[in-house]
Coordinates of C-alpha atoms in Angstrom, one line a residue:
Chain J
T1 CA -27.0 -116.6 -48.6
Q2 CA -30.8 -116.4 -49.1
L3 CA -32.4 -118.7 -46.5
L4 CA -35.9 -118.4 -48.1
E5 CA -36.3 -118.8 -51.9
Q6 CA -39.5 -117.5 -53.4
S7 CA -40.8 -118.3 -56.8
P8 CA -41.7 -117.1 -59.3
Q9 CA -40.1 -113.7 -58.8
F10 CA -42.6 -112.1 -61.1
L11 CA -46.1 -113.2 -62.1
S12 CA -48.6 -111.3 -64.4
I13 CA -52.0 -112.8 -64.9
Q14 CA -55.5 -111.8 -66.0
E15 CA -58.3 -111.2 -63.6
G16 CA -60.1 -114.4 -62.7
E17 CA -57.2 -116.8 -63.1
N18 CA -55.8 -118.9 -60.3
L19 CA -52.2 -118.9 -59.2
T20 CA -49.7 -120.5 -56.8
V21 CA -46.5 -119.0 -55.4
Y22 CA -43.9 -120.8 -53.4
C23 CA -41.5 -120.3 -50.5
N24 CA -38.8 -122.8 -50.0
S25 CA -36.0 -123.2 -47.5
S26 CA -33.4 -125.7 -46.3
S27 CA -34.1 -124.6 -42.7
V28 CA -36.9 -125.7 -40.4
F29 CA -38.8 -122.8 -38.9
S30 CA -40.9 -122.6 -35.8
S31 CA -43.4 -120.6 -37.7
L32 CA -43.8 -119.0 -41.1
Q33 CA -45.6 -115.8 -42.0
W34 CA -46.9 -114.4 -45.3
Y35 CA -47.1 -110.7 -45.9
R36 CA -48.4 -108.5 -48.7
Q37 CA -46.7 -105.2 -49.5
E38 CA -48.0 -102.5 -51.7
P39 CA -45.7 -99.7 -53.2
G40 CA -44.8 -97.1 -50.6
E41 CA -46.2 -99.1 -47.7
G42 CA -44.8 -101.5 -45.2
P43 CA -45.6 -105.3 -45.4
V44 CA -49.0 -106.3 -43.9
L45 CA -49.3 -109.7 -42.2
L46 CA -51.7 -112.1 -43.9
V47 CA -51.3 -115.3 -42.0
T48 CA -49.1 -117.4 -39.7
V49 CA -48.6 -121.1 -40.1
V50 CA -47.0 -123.2 -37.3
T51 CA -47.8 -126.9 -37.7
G52 CA -46.4 -129.1 -40.5
G53 CA -49.1 -129.8 -43.1
E54 CA -51.2 -127.0 -41.8
V55 CA -53.7 -125.4 -44.3
K56 CA -55.2 -122.0 -43.6
K57 CA -57.8 -120.1 -45.8
L58 CA -58.3 -116.4 -45.9
K59 CA -61.2 -115.7 -48.3
R60 CA -59.7 -116.6 -51.8
L61 CA -56.2 -117.2 -50.4
T62 CA -55.1 -120.7 -49.3
F63 CA -51.8 -121.1 -47.4
Q64 CA -50.1 -124.4 -46.8
F65 CA -47.1 -125.2 -44.6
G66 CA -45.0 -128.2 -45.7
D67 CA -45.0 -131.4 -43.6
A68 CA -41.3 -130.7 -42.7
R69 CA -41.9 -127.0 -41.9
K70 CA -39.4 -125.9 -44.5
D71 CA -41.6 -124.7 -47.3
S72 CA -45.0 -123.1 -47.9
S73 CA -47.3 -122.2 -50.7
L74 CA -49.9 -119.5 -51.3
H75 CA -52.7 -120.2 -53.7
I76 CA -55.1 -117.5 -54.9
T77 CA -58.4 -118.4 -56.5
A78 CA -60.0 -116.1 -59.1
A79 CA -57.4 -113.4 -58.7
Q80 CA -58.6 -109.7 -58.7
P81 CA -56.7 -106.5 -59.5
G82 CA -56.8 -105.7 -55.7
D83 CA -54.5 -108.8 -55.1
T84 CA -51.7 -107.0 -56.9
G85 CA -48.7 -106.5 -54.7
L86 CA -45.4 -108.0 -53.4
Y87 CA -46.0 -111.3 -51.5
L88 CA -43.3 -112.0 -49.0
C89 CA -42.8 -115.1 -46.8
A90 CA -40.8 -114.9 -43.6
G91 CA -39.5 -117.6 -41.3
A92 CA -39.2 -117.3 -37.5
Y93 CA -37.6 -119.3 -34.8
T94 CA -39.0 -119.4 -31.3
N95 CA -36.9 -117.3 -28.8
A96 CA -34.6 -116.2 -31.6
G97 CA -36.2 -112.8 -32.2
K98 CA -35.7 -111.9 -35.8
S99 CA -37.6 -113.1 -38.8
T100 CA -35.9 -113.9 -42.1
F101 CA -37.6 -112.8 -45.3
G102 CA -37.5 -114.0 -48.9
D103 CA -37.2 -111.6 -51.8
G104 CA -40.9 -111.9 -52.6
T105 CA -43.1 -112.6 -55.6
T106 CA -44.4 -109.5 -57.4
L107 CA -47.9 -110.3 -58.6
T108 CA -49.8 -108.2 -61.1
V109 CA -53.4 -108.9 -61.9
K110 CA -54.7 -107.2 -65.0
P111 CA -58.4 -106.3 -65.3
Chain C
G1 CA -51.7 -94.7 -32.0
A2 CA -53.2 -97.9 -33.4
G3 CA -50.3 -98.7 -35.7
V4 CA -46.5 -98.4 -36.0
S5 CA -45.6 -94.8 -36.9
Q6 CA -42.3 -93.9 -38.6
S7 CA -40.9 -90.5 -39.4
P8 CA -39.8 -89.0 -41.6
R9 CA -41.4 -90.8 -44.5
Y10 CA -38.9 -89.4 -46.9
K11 CA -35.4 -88.1 -46.2
V12 CA -32.8 -86.8 -48.7
A13 CA -29.3 -86.5 -47.4
K14 CA -26.0 -85.4 -48.9
R15 CA -23.3 -87.9 -48.7
G16 CA -21.5 -87.6 -45.4
Q17 CA -24.5 -86.2 -43.4
D18 CA -25.9 -87.9 -40.4
V19 CA -29.6 -88.9 -40.3
A20 CA -32.0 -90.1 -37.6
L21 CA -35.1 -92.2 -38.3
R22 CA -37.8 -92.5 -35.6
C23 CA -40.1 -95.4 -34.9
D24 CA -43.1 -95.3 -32.5
P25 CA -44.3 -98.9 -32.0
I26 CA -47.8 -100.2 -31.2
S27 CA -48.5 -99.6 -27.5
G28 CA -47.7 -102.7 -25.5
H29 CA -45.5 -104.4 -28.0
V30 CA -42.2 -105.1 -26.2
S31 CA -40.3 -106.3 -29.3
L32 CA -39.1 -103.8 -31.9
F33 CA -37.2 -104.5 -35.1
W34 CA -35.5 -102.5 -37.8
Y35 CA -35.2 -103.8 -41.3
Q36 CA -33.6 -102.4 -44.5
Q37 CA -35.3 -102.9 -47.8
A38 CA -33.6 -102.3 -51.1
L39 CA -35.6 -101.9 -54.3
G40 CA -36.9 -105.2 -55.6
Q41 CA -35.8 -107.1 -52.5
G42 CA -37.2 -108.4 -49.3
P43 CA -36.5 -106.7 -45.9
E44 CA -33.1 -107.5 -44.5
F45 CA -32.8 -107.6 -40.7
L46 CA -30.8 -104.9 -39.0
T47 CA -31.4 -105.0 -35.2
Y48 CA -33.9 -106.1 -32.5
F49 CA -34.9 -104.8 -29.1
Q50 CA -36.9 -106.4 -26.4
N51 CA -38.0 -103.5 -24.2
E52 CA -34.9 -101.3 -23.9
A53 CA -32.4 -104.1 -24.4
Q54 CA -30.8 -104.5 -27.8
L55 CA -30.7 -108.3 -28.1
D56 CA -29.4 -108.6 -31.6
K57 CA -27.6 -106.1 -33.8
S58 CA -26.0 -108.6 -36.1
G59 CA -27.5 -107.1 -39.2
L60 CA -26.2 -103.6 -38.8
P61 CA -23.9 -103.2 -41.9
S62 CA -21.3 -101.0 -40.3
D63 CA -20.4 -99.1 -37.2
R64 CA -21.9 -96.1 -38.9
F65 CA -25.3 -97.5 -38.0
F66 CA -26.6 -97.2 -34.4
A67 CA -30.0 -97.9 -32.9
E68 CA -31.4 -97.1 -29.5
R69 CA -34.6 -97.5 -27.5
P70 CA -33.8 -95.9 -24.2
E71 CA -37.2 -96.2 -22.5
G72 CA -38.5 -99.3 -24.2
S73 CA -40.9 -97.5 -26.5
V74 CA -39.8 -95.1 -29.2
S75 CA -36.7 -96.2 -31.1
T76 CA -34.3 -94.2 -33.2
L77 CA -32.0 -95.6 -36.0
K78 CA -29.1 -93.3 -36.6
I79 CA -26.8 -93.4 -39.6
Q80 CA -23.6 -91.4 -39.4
R81 CA -21.6 -90.2 -42.4
T82 CA -24.2 -91.5 -44.9
Q83 CA -23.0 -93.2 -48.1
Q84 CA -24.9 -93.7 -51.4
E85 CA -25.2 -97.4 -50.6
D86 CA -27.3 -96.5 -47.5
S87 CA -30.1 -95.4 -49.8
A88 CA -33.1 -97.7 -49.1
V89 CA -36.4 -98.0 -47.2
Y90 CA -35.9 -98.5 -43.5
L91 CA -38.8 -100.4 -42.0
C92 CA -39.7 -100.6 -38.3
A93 CA -41.9 -103.3 -36.9
S94 CA -43.2 -104.2 -33.5
S95 CA -44.6 -107.4 -32.1
L96 CA -45.5 -109.3 -29.0
P97 CA -42.6 -111.5 -27.9
N98 CA -41.7 -114.7 -29.9
T99 CA -44.8 -114.7 -32.1
G100 CA -42.9 -114.0 -35.4
E101 CA -45.9 -111.8 -36.3
L102 CA -44.5 -108.4 -37.2
F103 CA -46.5 -105.2 -37.6
F104 CA -44.7 -102.8 -39.8
G105 CA -44.8 -99.0 -40.2
E106 CA -44.9 -97.4 -43.6
G107 CA -41.1 -97.0 -43.7
S108 CA -38.7 -94.2 -44.1
R109 CA -37.2 -93.8 -47.6
L110 CA -33.7 -92.5 -47.4
T111 CA -32.0 -91.2 -50.5
V112 CA -28.3 -90.3 -50.2
L113 CA -27.0 -88.0 -53.0

């Protein structure tokens, strides 16, 4: 059973376009993380969201945590080829140790 | 070092061989995690240590998998009598306690022939 569902699974766009990817769950998490992973590398942490309704911006990336703390979205403005990679969301529970990952969205930005 | 270090980066094993994968976490990070990542999928939890204590090993797929962290720093994931289905990337991550923020190594890619 996949606790975190990410959509779309694959996304291919042209440089300069905007995009949004989603992370949905039936569970409430204490916090949610977004990571980006490039081929042959480990995931790299982008952001943590904790509060329902929270919005965080990281340059051209905007992250939102749903009011009920069950879902999240990542919006990229004016995508660049360097944004290409696998975007993973992960949910964590306080004092429970492990994080649970979705299967990710593979983003390809063509020049 | 500044980041999480894993070795070997690549390991090819014949079916039935034992393998050992090493993880050197970020200095000061008391929490250490092992994940398994199959091609095209997200990381799947294997096991978790806080210092030298293995607090959760619910994700280990069989009793052929064993992990240790005897001095609360370096950890080793051992797979005995490897099978083809063990082929995957094994990721190690460390963190401060209860933050949910994981810092991953580059992974060890295991191929079992």
